[in-house]
PDB file of C-alpha atoms in Angstrom:
ATOM      1  CA  MET A 503      11.669  -9.939 -10.447  1.00 71.00           C
ATOM      2  CA  LEU A 504      12.969  -6.451  -9.676  1.00 77.00           C
ATOM      3  CA  GLY A 505      10.433  -4.916 -12.042  1.00 76.00           C
ATOM      4  CA  LEU A 506       7.635  -6.805 -10.326  1.00 81.00           C
ATOM      5  CA  ALA A 507       8.888  -5.782  -6.899  1.00 85.00           C
ATOM      6  CA  GLY A 508       9.115  -2.172  -8.049  1.00 85.00           C
ATOM      7  CA  VAL A 509       5.496  -2.081  -9.197  1.00 82.00           C
ATOM      8  CA  MET A 510       4.311  -3.739  -5.980  1.00 86.00           C
ATOM      9  CA  VAL A 511       6.311  -1.378  -3.776  1.00 89.00           C
ATOM     10  CA  ASN A 512       5.046   1.661  -5.677  1.00 87.00           C
ATOM     11  CA  ASP A 513       1.410   0.537  -5.371  1.00 88.00           C
ATOM     12  CA  SER A 514       1.915  -0.271  -1.689  1.00 90.00           C
ATOM     13  CA  ILE A 515       3.454   3.119  -0.904  1.00 90.00           C
ATOM     14  CA  ILE A 516       0.584   4.925  -2.582  1.00 90.00           C
ATOM     15  CA  LEU A 517      -1.960   2.772  -0.725  1.00 91.00           C
ATOM     16  CA  VAL A 518      -0.311   3.319   2.663  1.00 92.00           C
ATOM     17  CA  SER A 519      -0.087   7.072   2.094  1.00 92.00           C
ATOM     18  CA  ALA A 520      -3.798   7.148   1.183  1.00 92.00           C
ATOM     19  CA  ILE A 521      -4.657   5.241   4.365  1.00 92.00           C
ATOM     20  CA  ARG A 522      -2.486   7.570   6.479  1.00 91.00           C
ATOM     21  CA  ARG A 523      -4.214  10.601   4.944  1.00 94.00           C
ATOM     22  CA  LEU A 524      -7.617   9.133   5.787  1.00 93.00           C
ATOM     23  CA  LEU A 525      -6.472   8.474   9.364  1.00 90.00           C
ATOM     24  CA  GLN A 526      -5.397  12.108   9.666  1.00 93.00           C
ATOM     25  CA  ASP A 527      -8.835  13.136   8.401  1.00 93.00           C
ATOM     26  CA  GLY A 528     -10.331  11.423  11.450  1.00 91.00           C
ATOM     27  CA  LEU A 529     -11.493   8.049  10.149  1.00 92.00           C
ATOM     28  CA  THR A 530     -11.056   4.999  12.330  1.00 91.00           C
ATOM     29  CA  LEU A 531      -8.322   2.547  11.380  1.00 89.00           C
ATOM     30  CA  THR A 532     -10.757   0.004   9.970  1.00 90.00           C
ATOM     31  CA  ASP A 533     -12.659   2.600   7.955  1.00 92.00           C
ATOM     32  CA  ALA A 534      -9.429   4.139   6.661  1.00 92.00           C
ATOM     33  CA  VAL A 535      -8.076   0.755   5.532  1.00 91.00           C
ATOM     34  CA  VAL A 536     -11.308  -0.182   3.758  1.00 91.00           C
ATOM     35  CA  GLU A 537     -11.747   3.246   2.162  1.00 93.00           C
ATOM     36  CA  GLY A 538      -8.075   3.454   1.145  1.00 91.00           C
ATOM     37  CA  ALA A 539      -8.142   0.029  -0.502  1.00 91.00           C
ATOM     38  CA  ARG A 540     -11.398   0.910  -2.257  1.00 92.00           C
ATOM     39  CA  ASP A 541      -9.927   4.187  -3.533  1.00 91.00           C
ATOM     40  CA  ARG A 542      -6.780   2.498  -4.859  1.00 90.00           C
ATOM     41  CA  LEU A 543      -8.520  -0.503  -6.471  1.00 90.00           C
ATOM     42  CA  ARG A 544      -8.893   0.993  -9.952  1.00 92.00           C
ATOM     43  CA  PRO A 545      -5.334   2.419 -10.198  1.00 89.00           C
ATOM     44  CA  VAL A 546      -3.782  -0.864  -9.042  1.00 88.00           C
ATOM     45  CA  ILE A 547      -5.854  -2.912 -11.503  1.00 90.00           C
ATOM     46  CA  LEU A 548      -5.097  -0.508 -14.363  1.00 90.00           C
ATOM     47  CA  THR A 549      -1.368  -0.574 -13.601  1.00 86.00           C
ATOM     48  CA  THR A 550      -1.465  -4.363 -13.700  1.00 88.00           C
ATOM     49  CA  LEU A 551      -3.442  -4.506 -16.939  1.00 91.00           C
ATOM     50  CA  THR A 552      -1.196  -2.013 -18.745  1.00 91.00           C
ATOM     51  CA  THR A 553       1.953  -3.854 -17.667  1.00 87.00           C
ATOM     52  CA  VAL A 554       0.546  -7.208 -18.766  1.00 89.00           C
ATOM     53  CA  GLY A 555      -0.718  -5.653 -22.009  1.00 92.00           C
ATOM     54  CA  GLY A 556       2.728  -4.278 -22.742  1.00 91.00           C
ATOM     55  CA  LEU A 557       4.332  -7.683 -22.228  1.00 89.00           C
ATOM     56  CA  LEU A 558       1.821  -9.722 -24.256  1.00 90.00           C
ATOM     57  CA  PRO A 559       3.510  -9.125 -27.645  1.00 90.00           C
ATOM     58  CA  LEU A 560       6.768 -10.423 -26.200  1.00 89.00           C
ATOM     59  CA  LEU A 561       5.051 -13.569 -24.945  1.00 87.00           C
ATOM     60  CA  PHE A 562       3.788 -14.462 -28.409  1.00 88.00           C
ATOM     61  CA  GLU A 563       6.935 -13.531 -30.352  1.00 87.00           C
ATOM     62  CA  THR A 564       8.575 -16.511 -32.088  1.00 87.00           C
ATOM     63  CA  SER A 565      11.979 -15.071 -33.018  1.00 89.00           C
ATOM     64  CA  LEU A 566      15.182 -16.462 -31.560  1.00 88.00           C
ATOM     65  CA  GLN A 567      16.006 -13.169 -29.826  1.00 87.00           C
ATOM     66  CA  ALA A 568      12.613 -13.058 -28.100  1.00 86.00           C
ATOM     67  CA  GLN A 569      13.042 -16.587 -26.784  1.00 87.00           C
ATOM     68  CA  LEU A 570      15.910 -15.287 -24.683  1.00 88.00           C
ATOM     69  CA  VAL A 571      13.694 -12.867 -22.717  1.00 88.00           C
ATOM     70  CA  GLN A 572      10.405 -14.782 -22.755  1.00 90.00           C
ATOM     71  CA  PRO A 573      11.050 -16.401 -19.348  1.00 90.00           C
ATOM     72  CA  LEU A 574      11.398 -12.907 -17.885  1.00 87.00           C
ATOM     73  CA  ALA A 575       8.120 -11.805 -19.488  1.00 88.00           C
ATOM     74  CA  ILE A 576       6.325 -14.936 -18.281  1.00 89.00           C
ATOM     75  CA  THR A 577       7.549 -14.331 -14.729  1.00 88.00           C
ATOM     76  CA  LEU A 578       6.426 -10.715 -14.798  1.00 88.00           C
ATOM     77  CA  VAL A 579       3.000 -11.472 -16.286  1.00 89.00           C
ATOM     78  CA  PHE A 580       2.114 -14.198 -13.800  1.00 89.00           C
ATOM     79  CA  GLY A 581       3.561 -12.187 -10.917  1.00 89.00           C
ATOM     80  CA  MET A 582       1.474  -9.190 -11.937  1.00 88.00           C
ATOM     81  CA  PHE A 583      -1.692 -11.262 -11.633  1.00 86.00           C
ATOM     82  CA  PHE A 584      -0.965 -11.811  -7.924  1.00 89.00           C
ATOM     83  CA  SER A 585       0.372  -8.362  -7.071  1.00 88.00           C
ATOM     84  CA  PRO A 586      -3.062  -6.663  -6.831  1.00 88.00           C
ATOM     85  CA  LEU A 587      -4.162  -9.304  -4.329  1.00 88.00           C
ATOM     86  CA  LEU A 588      -1.105  -8.681  -2.191  1.00 88.00           C
ATOM     87  CA  VAL A 589      -1.304  -4.903  -2.460  1.00 89.00           C
ATOM     88  CA  LEU A 590      -5.039  -4.584  -1.825  1.00 88.00           C
ATOM     89  CA  PHE A 591      -5.467  -7.247   0.884  1.00 89.00           C
ATOM     90  CA  PHE A 592      -2.132  -8.179   2.470  1.00 91.00           C
ATOM     91  CA  VAL A 593      -0.610  -4.683   2.799  1.00 90.00           C
ATOM     92  CA  PRO A 594      -3.682  -3.113   4.476  1.00 90.00           C
ATOM     93  CA  ALA A 595      -3.944  -6.094   6.825  1.00 90.00           C
ATOM     94  CA  LEU A 596      -0.294  -5.731   7.818  1.00 91.00           C
ATOM     95  CA  LEU A 597      -0.736  -1.985   8.270  1.00 88.00           C
ATOM     96  CA  GLY A 598      -3.714  -2.554  10.566  1.00 86.00           C
ATOM     97  CA  ILE A 599      -1.901  -5.212  12.587  1.00 90.00           C
ATOM     98  CA  GLY A 600       1.204  -3.043  12.883  1.00 90.00           C
ATOM     99  CA  THR A 601      -0.784  -0.003  13.974  1.00 86.00           C
ATOM    100  CA  ASP A 602      -2.708  -2.016  16.581  1.00 85.00           C
ATOM    101  CA  LEU A 603       0.491  -3.535  17.963  1.00 90.00           C
ATOM    102  CA  THR A 604       2.173  -0.134  18.126  1.00 88.00           C
ATOM    103  CA  ARG A 605      -0.769   1.318  20.034  1.00 84.00           C
ATOM    104  CA  ARG A 606      -0.861  -1.584  22.478  1.00 88.00           C
ATOM    105  CA  VAL A 607       2.873  -1.522  23.141  1.00 90.00           C
ATOM    106  CA  SER A 608       2.998   2.237  23.630  1.00 86.00           C
ATOM    107  CA  GLY A 609      -0.153   2.218  25.764  1.00 80.00           C
ATOM    108  CA  ARG A 610      -1.834   4.899  23.678  1.00 69.00           C
ATOM    109  CA  SER A 611      -5.449   4.738  22.742  1.00 61.00           C
ATOM    110  CA  GLY A 612      -6.304   5.309  19.132  1.00 56.00           C
ATOM    111  CA  PRO A 613      -9.380   6.475  17.309  1.00 54.00           C
ATOM    112  CA  ASP A 614     -10.757   2.926  17.289  1.00 51.00           C
ATOM    113  CA  ASP A 615     -10.891   2.832  21.097  1.00 48.00           C
ATOM    114  CA  GLN A 616     -13.587   5.475  21.331  1.00 48.00           C
ATOM    115  CA  GLU A 617     -16.742   5.468  19.287  1.00 46.00           C
ATOM    116  CA  LYS A 618     -17.140   8.869  17.653  1.00 51.00           C
ATOM    117  CA  PRO A 619     -20.559  10.077  16.576  1.00 49.00           C
ATOM    118  CA  ARG A 620     -20.886  10.651  12.854  1.00 51.00           C
ATOM    119  CA  GLU A 621     -21.805  14.116  11.703  1.00 54.00           C
ATOM    120  CA  THR A 622     -25.030  14.025   9.749  1.00 52.00           C
ATOM    121  CA  GLY A 623     -25.812  17.717   9.514  1.00 53.00           C
ATOM    122  CA  ASP A 624     -29.046  17.285  11.507  1.00 53.00           C
ATOM    123  CA  HIS A 625     -27.681  18.937  14.628  1.00 52.00           C
ATOM    124  CA  GLN A 626     -29.858  21.452  16.385  1.00 55.00           C
ATOM    125  CA  GLU A 627     -28.640  23.748  19.082  1.00 54.00           C
ATOM    126  CA  PRO A 628     -30.653  23.829  22.289  1.00 56.00           C
ATOM    127  CA  ALA A 629     -32.970  26.777  22.747  1.00 55.00           C
ATOM    128  CA  PRO A 630     -31.501  29.517  24.951  1.00 58.00           C
ATOM    129  CA  GLN A 631     -32.948  29.642  28.432  1.00 66.00           C
ATOM    130  CA  SER A 632     -33.911  32.971  29.988  1.00 55.00           C
TER     131      SER A 632
END
């Protein structure tokens, strides 16, 4: 269970730091959460697949010594199937809820309160008047 918690915490920390970086870059909270989860999807899935792949030989081992640790491997494998769901959906949702509550309690307005125009590169300066 500690190994599973360690992988989930590591993935969550990396996801939250990516979302915080996107917020500092000026994205709204919703956009930062969606973009951060999208950016971290592949690394989280690959971490899960490599961990499960490393434990598969232990699951199918028939020796007496392996039977002692097979319950641990089974727990880790099935837990790893649910960890990407928690990391990619539950953690960003909690981060968004926590950020909204913090802003409401402190009375500050955040980037989501004001609609910012997107820069498209099609800006033209007005002609100078004489």
